[in-house]
Each structure stands twice: as structure tokens, then as C-alpha cells.
Short mmCIF file of C-alpha atoms in Angstrom, two decimals:
data_model
loop_
_atom_site.label_atom_id
_atom_site.label_comp_id
_atom_site.label_asym_id
_atom_site.label_seq_id
_atom_site.Cartn_x
_atom_site.Cartn_y
_atom_site.Cartn_z
CA UNK A 23 -5.45 6.95 39.97
CA UNK A 24 -5.34 8.70 36.46
CA UNK A 25 -8.17 7.93 34.15
CA UNK A 26 -7.11 6.43 31.07
CA UNK A 27 -7.18 8.10 28.00
CA UNK A 28 -8.90 5.52 26.09
CA UNK A 29 -10.32 2.27 27.72
CA UNK A 30 -11.62 -0.30 25.50
CA UNK A 31 -13.82 -3.14 27.62
CA UNK A 32 -14.88 -6.60 26.50
CA UNK A 33 -14.60 -5.91 23.06
CA UNK A 34 -15.43 -8.79 20.62
CA UNK A 35 -15.59 -8.67 16.97
CA UNK A 36 -17.01 -11.64 14.85
CA UNK A 37 -17.06 -11.40 11.26
CA UNK A 38 -19.88 -12.42 8.74
CA UNK A 39 -18.20 -15.88 8.06
CA UNK A 40 -18.13 -16.88 11.90
CA UNK A 41 -14.30 -15.93 12.43
CA UNK A 42 -13.83 -14.26 15.93
CA UNK A 43 -11.47 -11.48 15.58
CA UNK A 44 -11.34 -10.23 19.11
CA UNK A 45 -13.23 -11.79 22.15
CA UNK A 46 -13.79 -9.86 25.41
CA UNK A 47 -10.57 -7.71 25.10
CA UNK A 48 -9.51 -5.20 27.60
CA UNK A 49 -7.20 -2.59 26.46
CA UNK A 50 -6.37 0.89 27.79
CA UNK A 51 -3.46 3.58 27.10
CA UNK A 52 -2.66 6.60 29.32
CA UNK A 53 -1.46 10.23 28.35
CA UNK A 54 2.28 10.59 27.79
CA UNK A 55 2.96 6.77 26.97
CA UNK A 56 4.23 4.88 24.00
CA UNK A 57 2.35 1.74 24.40
CA UNK A 58 2.77 -1.45 22.11
CA UNK A 59 0.36 -3.71 20.71
CA UNK A 60 2.13 -7.04 19.53
CA UNK A 61 0.84 -10.59 18.30
CA UNK A 62 1.32 -13.09 15.67
CA UNK A 63 -0.58 -12.75 12.61
CA UNK A 64 -4.33 -13.30 12.93
CA UNK A 65 -3.82 -12.19 16.80
CA UNK A 66 -6.41 -9.52 16.27
CA UNK A 67 -4.01 -6.33 16.87
CA UNK A 68 -5.13 -4.87 13.63
CA UNK A 69 -8.68 -5.51 14.14
CA UNK A 70 -8.60 -3.98 17.40
CA UNK A 71 -6.93 -1.04 16.50
CA UNK A 72 -9.28 -0.42 13.36
CA UNK A 73 -12.01 -0.68 15.57
CA UNK A 74 -10.50 2.11 17.80
CA UNK A 75 -10.25 4.47 14.83
CA UNK A 76 -13.49 3.72 13.51
CA UNK A 77 -12.56 1.25 10.54
CA UNK A 78 -14.35 -1.75 11.98
CA UNK A 79 -17.57 -1.76 13.91
CA UNK A 80 -17.74 -3.24 17.45
CA UNK A 81 -20.06 -6.09 17.94
CA UNK A 82 -19.83 -6.37 21.88
CA UNK A 83 -18.11 -4.07 24.34
CA UNK A 84 -17.61 -0.25 25.06
CA UNK A 85 -14.99 2.66 24.51
CA UNK A 86 -14.37 5.10 27.19
CA UNK A 87 -12.54 8.33 26.34
CA UNK A 88 -11.13 10.04 29.31
CA UNK A 89 -13.69 8.15 31.54
CA UNK A 90 -16.91 8.59 29.65
CA UNK A 91 -18.83 6.07 26.86
CA UNK A 92 -18.17 6.77 23.33
CA UNK A 93 -19.23 5.54 20.10
CA UNK A 94 -16.66 5.17 17.32
CA UNK A 95 -18.47 4.35 13.98
CA UNK A 96 -16.13 6.12 11.54
CA UNK A 97 -12.77 7.70 11.51
CA UNK A 98 -14.35 10.99 11.20
CA UNK A 99 -15.64 10.59 14.90
CA UNK A 100 -12.31 8.98 16.12
CA UNK A 101 -10.85 12.16 14.87
CA UNK A 102 -13.16 14.38 16.60
CA UNK A 103 -11.99 12.37 19.83
CA UNK A 104 -8.28 13.34 18.94
CA UNK A 105 -7.45 9.92 17.65
CA UNK A 106 -5.33 9.66 14.55
CA UNK A 107 -4.05 6.76 12.39
CA UNK A 108 -0.83 6.57 10.54
CA UNK A 109 -1.35 3.42 8.06
CA UNK A 110 1.51 1.29 6.95
CA UNK A 111 0.47 2.19 3.29
CA UNK A 112 0.73 6.07 3.46
CA UNK A 113 -2.71 8.01 2.35
CA UNK A 114 -0.85 11.07 0.81
CA UNK A 115 -1.64 12.40 -2.62
CA UNK A 116 1.78 12.14 -4.53
CA UNK A 117 1.26 15.29 -7.01
CA UNK A 118 0.50 17.69 -4.00
CA UNK A 119 2.66 19.73 -1.80
CA UNK A 120 3.24 19.00 1.88
CA UNK A 121 0.99 21.48 2.96
CA UNK A 122 -1.52 20.75 0.48
CA UNK A 123 -1.85 17.02 1.97
CA UNK A 124 -1.54 18.57 5.44
CA UNK A 125 -4.87 20.77 4.68
CA UNK A 126 -6.57 18.28 2.28
CA UNK A 127 -10.20 19.00 3.26
CA UNK A 128 -9.83 21.05 5.95
CA UNK A 129 -8.26 24.13 3.65
CA UNK A 130 -8.11 27.64 5.28
CA UNK A 131 -10.11 30.06 3.24
CA UNK A 132 -9.89 33.48 2.07
CA UNK A 133 -13.33 34.26 0.75
CA UNK A 134 -14.40 31.56 -1.55
CA UNK A 135 -10.83 30.50 -2.33
CA UNK A 136 -8.19 28.39 -0.62
CA UNK A 137 -5.73 30.49 0.99
CA UNK A 138 -2.37 28.62 0.25
CA UNK A 139 -0.38 31.43 2.08
CA UNK A 140 -2.31 30.43 5.28
CA UNK A 141 -1.91 26.44 4.74
CA UNK A 142 2.03 26.78 4.41
CA UNK A 143 2.29 28.99 7.60
CA UNK A 144 0.04 26.76 9.18
CA UNK A 145 2.15 24.00 8.20
CA UNK A 146 5.39 25.48 9.55
CA UNK A 147 3.49 26.31 12.86
CA UNK A 148 2.98 22.51 13.50
CA UNK A 149 6.04 21.66 12.23
CA UNK A 150 7.92 23.96 14.72
CA UNK A 151 5.70 22.88 17.48
CA UNK A 152 6.59 19.45 17.41
CA UNK A 153 10.20 19.99 16.09
CA UNK A 154 9.58 18.07 13.27
CA UNK A 155 11.02 20.35 10.10
CA UNK A 156 9.47 20.13 6.78
CA UNK A 157 9.38 22.30 3.49
CA UNK A 158 5.70 23.00 2.93
CA UNK A 159 6.05 23.44 -0.91
CA UNK A 160 7.82 20.26 -1.38
CA UNK A 161 5.99 17.85 -3.59
CA UNK A 162 5.22 14.69 -1.48
CA UNK A 163 6.51 12.51 -4.51
CA UNK A 164 9.84 13.89 -4.12
CA UNK A 165 10.07 13.17 -0.36
CA UNK A 166 11.90 10.44 0.86
CA UNK A 167 9.80 7.73 2.69
CA UNK A 168 10.78 8.76 5.98
CA UNK A 169 9.83 12.40 5.43
CA UNK A 170 6.48 10.74 4.17
CA UNK A 171 5.60 9.60 7.08
CA UNK A 172 6.51 12.52 8.87
CA UNK A 173 3.88 14.34 6.74
CA UNK A 174 1.36 11.72 8.01
CA UNK A 175 2.23 12.44 11.50
CA UNK A 176 1.89 16.39 11.07
CA UNK A 177 -1.45 15.77 9.26
CA UNK A 178 -2.86 13.98 12.25
CA UNK A 179 -1.43 16.38 14.70
CA UNK A 180 -2.95 19.34 12.84
CA UNK A 181 -6.38 17.76 13.21
CA UNK A 182 -5.71 17.72 16.87
CA UNK A 183 -4.48 13.97 17.52
CA UNK A 184 -3.33 13.49 20.96
CA UNK A 185 -3.84 9.59 20.48
CA UNK A 186 -1.82 8.23 17.68
CA UNK A 187 -1.75 4.93 16.34
CA UNK A 188 1.14 3.78 14.29
CA UNK A 189 0.78 0.74 12.20
CA UNK A 190 4.18 -1.14 11.69
CA UNK A 191 6.08 2.22 11.13
CA UNK A 192 9.27 1.40 11.09
CA UNK A 193 8.73 -1.41 8.20
CA UNK A 194 9.92 0.99 5.37
CA UNK A 195 12.71 3.19 7.00
CA UNK A 196 16.35 2.66 7.02
CA UNK A 197 18.41 2.54 10.64
CA UNK A 198 18.78 6.42 10.51
CA UNK A 199 15.23 7.29 9.73
CA UNK A 200 14.16 4.59 12.10
CA UNK A 201 16.20 6.38 14.91
CA UNK A 202 14.82 10.06 13.68
CA UNK A 203 11.53 8.55 14.15
CA UNK A 204 11.85 7.37 17.48
CA UNK A 205 13.39 10.86 18.54
CA UNK A 206 9.95 12.31 17.27
CA UNK A 207 7.84 9.80 19.07
CA UNK A 208 9.66 10.58 22.44
CA UNK A 209 8.96 14.39 21.78
CA UNK A 210 5.42 13.58 21.17
CA UNK A 211 5.34 11.80 24.58
CA UNK A 212 6.90 14.78 26.33
CA UNK A 213 4.21 16.67 24.90
CA UNK A 214 1.78 14.49 26.66
CA UNK A 215 0.65 12.37 23.60
CA UNK A 216 -0.07 8.84 23.19
CA UNK A 217 1.44 6.59 20.82
CA UNK A 218 0.33 3.29 19.97
CA UNK A 219 2.85 1.13 18.36
CA UNK A 220 1.85 -1.58 16.42
CA UNK A 221 5.12 -3.89 15.77
CA UNK A 222 6.26 -7.32 15.32
CA UNK A 223 9.89 -5.99 16.00
CA UNK A 224 10.49 -7.15 19.71
CA UNK A 225 13.85 -5.25 19.93
CA UNK A 226 12.47 -1.99 18.82
CA UNK A 227 9.43 -2.40 21.16
CA UNK A 228 11.87 -2.83 23.88
CA UNK A 229 13.92 0.15 22.82
CA UNK A 230 10.79 2.81 22.53
CA UNK A 231 7.89 1.75 24.53
CA UNK A 232 6.88 1.99 28.11
CA UNK A 233 4.15 -0.82 28.20
CA UNK A 234 3.18 -3.63 25.69
CA UNK A 235 -0.30 -5.47 25.22
CA UNK A 236 0.14 -8.99 23.69
CA UNK A 237 -2.49 -10.43 21.57
CA UNK A 238 -3.06 -14.00 20.76
CA UNK A 239 -5.96 -15.87 19.34
CA UNK A 240 -8.27 -12.51 19.27
CA UNK A 241 -7.59 -12.44 23.18
CA UNK A 242 -5.50 -9.80 25.14
CA UNK A 243 -2.54 -12.22 27.13
CA UNK A 244 -1.99 -9.38 29.34
CA UNK A 245 -0.24 -5.70 29.89
CA UNK A 246 3.31 -5.50 30.73
CA UNK A 247 5.83 -2.91 31.68
CA UNK A 248 8.56 -3.29 28.99
CA UNK A 249 11.22 -2.95 31.31
CA UNK A 250 10.23 -6.22 33.38
CA UNK A 251 9.95 -8.54 30.36
CA UNK A 252 12.40 -10.22 28.21
CA UNK A 253 12.36 -10.70 24.47
CA UNK A 254 11.97 -14.53 24.95
CA UNK A 255 8.95 -13.85 27.48
CA UNK A 256 7.47 -11.67 24.58
CA UNK A 257 8.04 -14.56 21.95
CA UNK A 258 6.60 -16.79 24.12
CA UNK A 259 3.50 -15.21 24.87
CA UNK A 260 2.86 -14.34 21.35
CA UNK A 261 3.07 -17.85 19.78
CA UNK A 262 2.73 -19.95 22.66
CA UNK A 263 6.17 -21.19 22.51
CA UNK A 264 9.69 -19.42 22.51
CA UNK A 265 10.97 -18.81 18.79
CA UNK A 266 14.72 -18.28 18.17
CA UNK A 267 15.51 -16.26 14.99
CA UNK A 268 19.21 -17.52 15.11
CA UNK A 269 18.75 -19.71 12.10
CA UNK A 270 21.57 -22.31 10.98
CA UNK A 271 22.92 -21.10 7.57
CA UNK A 272 25.37 -23.00 5.74
CA UNK A 273 28.35 -21.61 3.76
CA UNK A 274 26.91 -20.61 0.34
CA UNK A 275 28.62 -22.51 -2.68
CA UNK A 276 27.54 -20.39 -5.74
CA UNK A 277 27.50 -22.42 -9.16
CA UNK A 278 26.21 -21.61 -12.42
CA UNK A 279 24.65 -18.36 -13.32
CA UNK A 280 20.75 -18.76 -13.59
CA UNK A 281 19.55 -14.94 -13.88
CA UNK A 282 21.21 -12.39 -15.90
CA UNK A 283 20.14 -8.85 -16.09
CA UNK A 284 22.27 -6.91 -18.63
CA UNK A 285 22.08 -2.81 -19.00
CA UNK A 286 18.08 -3.09 -17.98
CA UNK A 287 16.20 0.22 -18.12
CA UNK A 288 12.35 0.61 -17.18
CA UNK A 289 10.27 3.91 -16.70
CA UNK A 290 10.79 6.06 -20.20
CA UNK A 291 7.90 8.97 -20.12
CA UNK A 292 7.02 8.51 -16.16
CA UNK A 293 9.13 11.31 -15.46
CA UNK A 294 12.45 9.39 -14.21
CA UNK A 295 13.64 5.99 -14.89
CA UNK A 296 12.47 3.80 -12.14
CA UNK A 297 15.18 1.11 -13.37
CA UNK A 298 18.29 2.84 -14.82
CA UNK A 299 21.10 0.70 -16.47
CA UNK A 300 21.11 -1.97 -13.92
CA UNK A 301 23.35 -5.00 -14.47
CA UNK A 302 23.69 -8.20 -12.05
CA UNK A 303 23.87 -11.92 -12.04
CA UNK A 304 22.19 -14.37 -9.69
CA UNK A 305 23.92 -17.88 -9.59
CA UNK A 306 22.41 -21.39 -8.28
CA UNK A 307 22.95 -21.86 -4.68
CA UNK A 308 23.15 -18.13 -4.08
CA UNK A 309 20.53 -15.64 -2.40
CA UNK A 310 21.27 -12.31 -4.01
CA UNK A 311 19.40 -9.50 -1.81
CA UNK A 312 18.22 -6.13 -2.90
CA UNK A 313 18.11 -3.47 -0.23
CA UNK A 314 16.72 0.09 -0.71
CA UNK A 315 14.49 2.57 0.65
CA UNK A 316 10.92 1.68 -0.84
CA UNK A 317 10.47 3.78 -4.09
CA UNK A 318 13.89 3.32 -5.42
CA UNK A 319 13.12 0.91 -8.25
CA UNK A 320 13.40 -2.71 -6.51
CA UNK A 321 9.93 -3.34 -6.90
CA UNK A 322 9.85 -2.50 -10.48
CA UNK A 323 13.04 -4.40 -11.14
CA UNK A 324 11.43 -7.64 -9.78
CA UNK A 325 8.29 -7.08 -11.66
CA UNK A 326 10.80 -6.45 -15.12
CA UNK A 327 12.08 -9.88 -14.35
CA UNK A 328 8.98 -11.95 -14.06
CA UNK A 329 7.12 -10.33 -16.72
CA UNK A 330 4.81 -7.99 -14.88
CA UNK A 331 6.34 -4.83 -16.36
CA UNK A 332 7.59 -4.32 -19.95
CA UNK A 333 11.30 -3.42 -20.43
CA UNK A 334 12.37 -0.39 -22.58
CA UNK A 335 16.12 -1.21 -23.34
CA UNK A 336 18.37 -4.37 -21.91
CA UNK A 337 17.98 -7.96 -21.88
CA UNK A 338 17.08 -10.82 -19.23
CA UNK A 339 17.96 -14.19 -19.41
CA UNK A 340 17.15 -17.00 -17.13
CA UNK A 341 19.49 -20.07 -18.14
CA UNK A 342 19.19 -20.24 -21.64
CA UNK A 343 16.15 -18.46 -22.12
CA UNK A 344 16.07 -15.02 -23.21
CA UNK A 345 12.59 -14.01 -21.23
CA UNK A 346 12.84 -10.06 -22.10
CA UNK A 347 9.69 -10.06 -23.94
CA UNK A 348 8.17 -13.32 -22.88
CA UNK A 349 4.84 -13.72 -20.97
CA UNK A 350 4.34 -14.23 -17.45
CA UNK A 351 2.99 -17.81 -17.81
CA UNK A 352 6.12 -18.76 -20.05
CA UNK A 353 8.49 -17.11 -17.62
CA UNK A 354 6.85 -19.27 -14.71
CA UNK A 355 6.38 -22.49 -16.69
CA UNK A 356 9.47 -22.60 -19.25
CA UNK A 357 12.10 -20.83 -17.48
CA UNK A 358 10.95 -22.46 -14.05
CA UNK A 359 10.70 -19.46 -12.17
CA UNK A 360 8.64 -18.76 -9.01
CA UNK A 361 7.47 -15.43 -7.90
CA UNK A 362 6.10 -14.17 -4.45
CA UNK A 363 5.03 -10.41 -5.13
CA UNK A 364 4.82 -7.49 -2.63
CA UNK A 365 1.47 -6.94 -3.47
CA UNK A 366 -0.08 -10.03 -2.62
CA UNK A 367 -3.96 -9.37 -3.32
CA UNK A 368 -3.28 -7.87 -6.91
CA UNK A 369 -0.71 -10.28 -8.22
CA UNK A 370 -0.27 -13.41 -5.70
CA UNK A 371 -3.94 -14.76 -5.13
CA UNK A 372 -7.39 -14.91 -6.81
CA UNK A 373 -9.43 -13.66 -3.90
CA UNK A 374 -12.77 -14.89 -4.79
CA UNK A 375 -11.46 -18.52 -5.43
CA UNK A 376 -10.72 -21.00 -2.75
CA UNK A 377 -7.74 -21.79 -0.73
CA UNK A 378 -7.33 -25.20 -2.71
CA UNK A 379 -7.74 -23.47 -5.98
CA UNK A 380 -4.99 -20.95 -5.07
CA UNK A 381 -2.46 -23.38 -3.70
CA UNK A 382 -2.63 -25.43 -6.46
CA UNK A 383 -3.25 -23.02 -9.68
CA UNK A 384 0.25 -23.70 -10.82
CA UNK A 385 0.17 -27.54 -10.63
CA UNK A 386 -2.76 -28.33 -12.85
CA UNK A 387 -0.51 -30.00 -15.48
CA UNK A 388 0.93 -32.10 -12.80
CA UNK A 389 0.20 -36.06 -13.31
CA UNK A 390 0.00 -36.32 -9.67
CA UNK A 391 -2.94 -33.75 -9.83
CA UNK A 392 -4.47 -34.40 -13.45
CA UNK A 393 -4.67 -36.90 -16.25
CA UNK A 394 -5.42 -36.06 -19.74
CA UNK A 395 -6.71 -32.67 -18.54
CA UNK A 396 -9.09 -33.92 -16.00
CA UNK A 397 -8.50 -33.02 -12.58
CA UNK A 398 -8.15 -35.30 -9.81
CA UNK A 399 -10.04 -34.02 -7.19
CA UNK A 400 -9.16 -36.35 -4.38
CA UNK A 401 -5.63 -35.92 -4.96
CA UNK A 402 -6.37 -31.96 -5.31
CA UNK A 403 -8.06 -32.12 -2.12
CA UNK A 404 -5.04 -34.13 -0.15
CA UNK A 405 -2.12 -31.90 -1.61
CA UNK A 406 -4.07 -28.89 -0.75
CA UNK A 407 -4.57 -29.91 2.65
CA UNK A 408 -0.80 -31.15 3.12
CA UNK A 409 0.34 -27.36 2.14
CA UNK A 410 -1.92 -25.91 4.56
CA UNK A 411 -0.55 -28.04 7.57
CA UNK A 412 2.87 -27.39 6.33
CA UNK A 413 2.54 -23.79 5.96
CA UNK A 414 0.49 -23.26 8.85
CA UNK A 415 -2.44 -21.52 7.03
CA UNK A 416 -5.22 -20.63 9.58
CA UNK A 417 -8.46 -21.43 7.88
CA UNK A 418 -11.62 -23.38 8.23
CA UNK A 419 -11.00 -25.45 5.24
CA UNK A 420 -9.51 -25.91 2.01
CA UNK A 421 -12.87 -24.79 0.43
CA UNK A 422 -12.74 -21.21 2.19
CA UNK A 423 -12.42 -18.31 0.10
CA UNK A 424 -9.02 -16.72 0.00
CA UNK A 425 -10.63 -13.23 0.51
CA UNK A 426 -11.92 -14.55 4.08
CA UNK A 427 -8.26 -14.92 5.44
CA UNK A 428 -5.95 -12.38 7.13
CA UNK A 429 -3.53 -10.43 5.16
CA UNK A 430 -0.80 -12.55 6.80
CA UNK A 431 -2.83 -16.19 5.94
CA UNK A 432 -2.90 -15.00 2.32
CA UNK A 433 0.91 -14.48 2.37
CA UNK A 434 1.19 -17.92 3.75
CA UNK A 435 -1.09 -19.42 1.03
CA UNK A 436 1.08 -17.66 -1.78
CA UNK A 437 4.16 -18.96 -0.17
CA UNK A 438 3.30 -22.23 0.13
CA UNK A 439 2.25 -22.09 -3.52
CA UNK A 440 5.49 -20.73 -4.83
CA UNK A 441 8.02 -22.52 -2.61
CA UNK A 442 6.50 -26.28 -2.74
CA UNK A 443 7.46 -26.88 -6.49
CA UNK A 444 11.20 -27.35 -7.52
CA UNK A 445 12.03 -24.02 -9.34
CA UNK A 446 15.54 -22.83 -10.92
CA UNK A 447 14.84 -18.97 -10.03
CA UNK A 448 12.80 -17.95 -7.00
CA UNK A 449 11.86 -13.96 -7.16
CA UNK A 450 10.51 -12.64 -3.55
CA UNK A 451 9.51 -9.27 -2.62
CA UNK A 452 9.13 -8.66 1.06
CA UNK A 453 9.10 -12.34 2.25
CA UNK A 454 7.92 -11.82 5.84
CA UNK A 455 5.50 -8.77 5.44
CA UNK A 456 2.52 -9.09 7.59
CA UNK A 457 3.54 -12.48 9.00
CA UNK A 458 4.40 -13.60 12.49
CA UNK A 459 7.50 -14.26 14.02
CA UNK A 460 7.05 -18.01 13.73
CA UNK A 461 6.14 -18.18 10.23
CA UNK A 462 8.85 -15.81 9.33
CA UNK A 463 11.34 -18.46 10.79
CA UNK A 464 9.63 -21.13 8.90
CA UNK A 465 9.89 -18.94 5.52
CA UNK A 466 13.43 -18.29 6.22
CA UNK A 467 14.28 -22.01 6.71
CA UNK A 468 12.69 -22.91 3.40
CA UNK A 469 14.67 -20.14 1.72
CA UNK A 470 17.81 -21.70 2.98
CA UNK A 471 16.42 -25.09 2.30
CA UNK A 472 15.96 -24.37 -1.45
CA UNK A 473 19.14 -22.34 -1.58
CA UNK A 474 21.09 -25.61 -0.54
CA UNK A 475 19.21 -27.37 -3.39
CA UNK A 476 20.88 -25.24 -6.17
CA UNK A 477 17.87 -22.65 -6.63
CA UNK A 478 19.14 -19.16 -7.27
CA UNK A 479 17.06 -16.52 -5.26
CA UNK A 480 16.76 -13.23 -5.63
CA UNK A 481 15.02 -11.26 -2.42
CA UNK A 482 13.92 -7.72 -2.15
CA UNK A 483 13.16 -6.44 1.95
CA UNK A 484 12.53 -3.24 3.07
CA UNK A 485 13.84 -4.95 6.68
CA UNK A 486 17.54 -4.80 6.82
CA UNK A 487 17.98 -6.96 9.50
CA UNK A 488 16.00 -9.91 7.37
CA UNK A 489 17.77 -9.13 3.95
CA UNK A 490 21.12 -9.10 5.60
CA UNK A 491 20.38 -12.35 7.52
CA UNK A 492 19.10 -14.22 4.19
CA UNK A 493 21.46 -12.71 1.64
CA UNK A 494 24.50 -14.25 0.42
CA UNK A 495 25.52 -10.87 -1.40
CA UNK A 496 23.77 -7.83 -1.67
CA UNK A 497 23.12 -4.82 -4.05
CA UNK A 498 21.77 -1.71 -2.70
CA UNK A 499 19.26 0.43 -5.02
CA UNK A 500 19.23 4.20 -5.00
CA UNK A 501 16.98 6.22 -7.25
CA UNK A 502 16.75 3.39 -9.86
CA UNK A 503 20.37 2.38 -9.78
CA UNK A 504 22.80 -0.09 -8.23
CA UNK A 505 24.65 2.32 -5.60
CA UNK A 506 26.83 -0.82 -3.98
CA UNK A 507 27.55 -4.38 -4.38
CA UNK A 508 28.48 -6.50 -1.42
CA UNK A 509 30.03 -10.12 -2.79
CA UNK A 510 29.86 -10.82 1.15
CA UNK A 511 28.13 -9.08 4.08
CA UNK A 512 30.99 -10.12 6.78
CA UNK A 513 31.55 -6.77 8.76
CA UNK A 514 28.63 -4.69 6.92
CA UNK A 515 26.59 -3.13 9.31
CA UNK A 516 22.85 -1.87 8.84
CA UNK A 517 24.28 1.99 9.37
CA UNK A 518 26.75 1.44 6.26
CA UNK A 519 23.91 -0.20 4.34
CA UNK A 520 21.87 2.95 5.31
CA UNK A 521 24.24 5.46 4.15
CA UNK A 522 24.16 4.07 0.65
CA UNK A 523 20.25 3.50 0.58
CA UNK A 524 19.80 7.45 1.37
CA UNK A 525 22.28 8.39 -1.15
CA UNK A 526 24.91 9.60 1.04
CA UNK A 527 27.59 7.11 -0.45
CA UNK A 528 28.20 5.41 -3.72
CA UNK A 529 30.61 2.84 -4.83
CA UNK A 530 32.83 3.46 -7.83
CA UNK A 531 31.74 1.79 -11.08
CA UNK A 532 34.66 -0.78 -11.14
CA UNK A 533 32.99 -2.08 -7.52
CA UNK A 534 29.53 -2.09 -9.10
CA UNK A 535 30.57 -4.22 -12.10
CA UNK A 536 31.45 -7.05 -9.52
CA UNK A 537 27.39 -7.49 -9.36
CA UNK A 538 27.68 -8.92 -13.09
CA UNK A 539 29.58 -12.38 -13.14
CA UNK A 540 31.00 -13.08 -16.05
CA UNK A 541 30.91 -17.23 -16.44
#
């Protein structure tokens, strides 16, 4: 019987607050396989992989590398064992070239100086070896997302990685880039490398992986050959029940214009415009989606609308309010706007405050919660517990601080706060990032429910399947501009959208103008 490349036995991890992230987990991978690790939010899959890469300490259990016991207390020790990790948020220096990023901290020297020619030569050698072509002299900031990910993979391979951990690798890719990534992973497998594929996308796991380890409540639910397990089986093992994502979506009935964005510009002085002459409207009872490869202005656009970024030119109106220079608080309160940001920790929560305080931060003037400026503590506690139950926030109590929650549960706190009050405009950036399939279905249902109550909803998502499922109409952004507008998504495929997202196609100005509804 073949000795596994890596074997983790009886792994237990308990955080200082008493949360059991992993309990007696066994996990192993062989050379020459693509092995998926799946589980709902808080299942323990990320913690397990962080321990394998030395980002977290193991409390109990042992790790065997090619059959011999090892200790992995840091990423440097993991790299010495030929383990590499590509994080969801890339760890590249944008202003440096591909070869400079590849060789960072391991630069070839000529005397006391860095041998740049040798660095370029080594980059080309590794790229040729693994059939992953790339220009060593291009600055990383000028690369599309898929090529940035390629640099991360090449960087790990240059450092000798034979076991590669990929954390949600397709989360920011177009369909075309995803297919190219899968081609690369199959080549790595054929070279005898191991790929550990952390993902929540069941169809992709079925397409690319050989085996799957399913996690639930910090424990392994078993290891399965992908060919022998169905999508519904995987879903049931992950969440304890079968979750069908086919949602009932009523026909949209858009009415009055709620959000009006006219000739918006943002980003002067930053090299190139992040938002370049963008105009569109969103009506009540409508979900307008924004598709695009990350880094093409979607995030900046939403942050301009919600007051987080200044606009250089143009106008933004929410109903009768010109919010172009309005404060964040006034946009929320006067213009009745809810916002779920992409960066939950930075803009979505006060991480050292309690769950209760975060859930009800926007309700302190609500007569149900306070009277004459005095907070009704009992009502505050009751309401926070209601929201925790409704949005299935996994926590000890409402008094727990947010920084003790997993990323997915932090997302649920933000979603619960923002979607539980009546708002005219709801702006959502990456609605399901970092949360499990059951919670995703719940949030999607909530979005449809709010649309059917006449809210105007603007959503950006890097997940094309999600944005197509949610949207009534859609704009595609490329290099800060609207590249396409679709009044309806009937007959539109992910591949079609991918061509606009990559800049291969662009609609005529007349077609794009239809995104702005004249009332």
C-alpha cells in the first residue's frame, strides 16, 4: 500500500475562547491526486489546512510527511516540507514584476547584488517546466486576476512545493480562467504533485477532483471517491440535510427609479480611472447585478454610491436625495440605504464589540429599542437573539465579541443587520463569499423577498452563477467602464459574460445607454 504524501492523525484545535475548531480529525492525501476539502462555514476545513501550512498550532495529534512524524510550526517549516499554499487573497506585491515576486526573499545573487537576469531566466524555466507561460517582466498590477493566481502557483512551485493547497481558487475567476486553471491543475497532477482544493462549489469539485474529504462541526464526515458520490450526497453530508439551490424567483416588476448614477468618475491621480463615466439606474422591485473580474471598478463604484469613496465628477441620486457629497451616515439614514461591504472586517463590523452591539447598531433610534435616548436593554437582547436565530449565527451568546467568530459568521452578522430593516436601496458586494450553501440559499431567498417588497437592489459578485441567478438585469464592468448591459438574462450564458469581462467584446454606446432608465 502506498505511503500517503501527508497524513494528519487525531488533529484537535481548541481556541482560547473554548471554540472547538477541529476534533480528532484524520486526513491524508497521496501524490498525484486532486483532493477536495469541503464543508459549510465553521466546519473546520480552513483551520485544518492552516495547521498543515503552519499558520495555526496543533493542540493535539500528529502529522506524518511521507510516513515520518514532523512538526509544522510556521509556513517556513511547511515550505521546507514542500508544502505550498495559495490564499484567496493573493500575497503579491503589485508594483513588482512577475520575476521579482517569484524570487522575493530568495533572489539569485551576483556578488552582493541581485542578479535580475538570472531571476528572469529562472521564472521562464519554471513556467516552461509546468507549461504555465507568463512574461517575467510584466508588473503584477497590470495582470488580470487569473494570471496573478498563476504567479502565486509558480511562486510556490519555485520554492519546491509538491503539495499545493488552494483556498477557493475559482472564487474570482471567469469561466474561461477557471477552465485554464483546471488545465493547469491536471498538468500538476500528471507531474506527480498533490493539489488540496478547498471549495464550496460542488459541481467544480465533481469536475476536477479525485477524492473529497467532507467536514462538519470540526470533524471529518468521511473520505469519498468523487465518482462514487452525488452532488446531493455531498450537500447532505455538509449541512445535515439536502439543500436544493433552485429557488423560486417571481417575475420582476420594476417601478420607480430609486438609484440614479450619472457620468460617475473616480480615481483621478491613481494612474488610471477606477470608475470611468459610468451611468445606470436601479428601480424599485429590481435586482441589478454587476459582473466583472475583480479589480475592474465594481468595488470602487459601490463604495462611491455608499459614501466610502469620494467622487470626482458626476452625480448620484437616491430617490429625491442628491447623495454625491453626503456622509455615510446620512446616506444610510436619510436616503434609507443598506450596505453589505466586500471587506466585512474593515467596513462591516466593530470587531471588538459584541454581536448584540453590531446587530443593532443601526436601530438605536428605533422606538422599539430606545426611548428618550435610553436603550431598552431587554428589548435589545431579545431582538439580537431573534436575529441570531433567524440568520443562524453560530455563537455562544449575543454577548460574544465579533472577533471570536469565523469569517462566515461575521458575514451573517452583517447580513442580519442590513437586511432586517426596511430600506429603499440595498447595496451588496459579494453576498455569499465565505458562507456555506445553506446560508447562501437563505440569503438569496431574503434578497428575492426584499425585491418583491419593492426594494431596489444593486449586487456585485465574482461568482457568475450567483450573479446570474440573482439578477433581473445586469451590467458588466471592464477597466472601470460598463462593457455591456443586459435588460434580461434569458439566453445569456456564463461564457458570453466572460467574453465581456475579459475585454474580448464590448457593446455599442447605444446598447450600454439602455442601462440608464429615463423616467
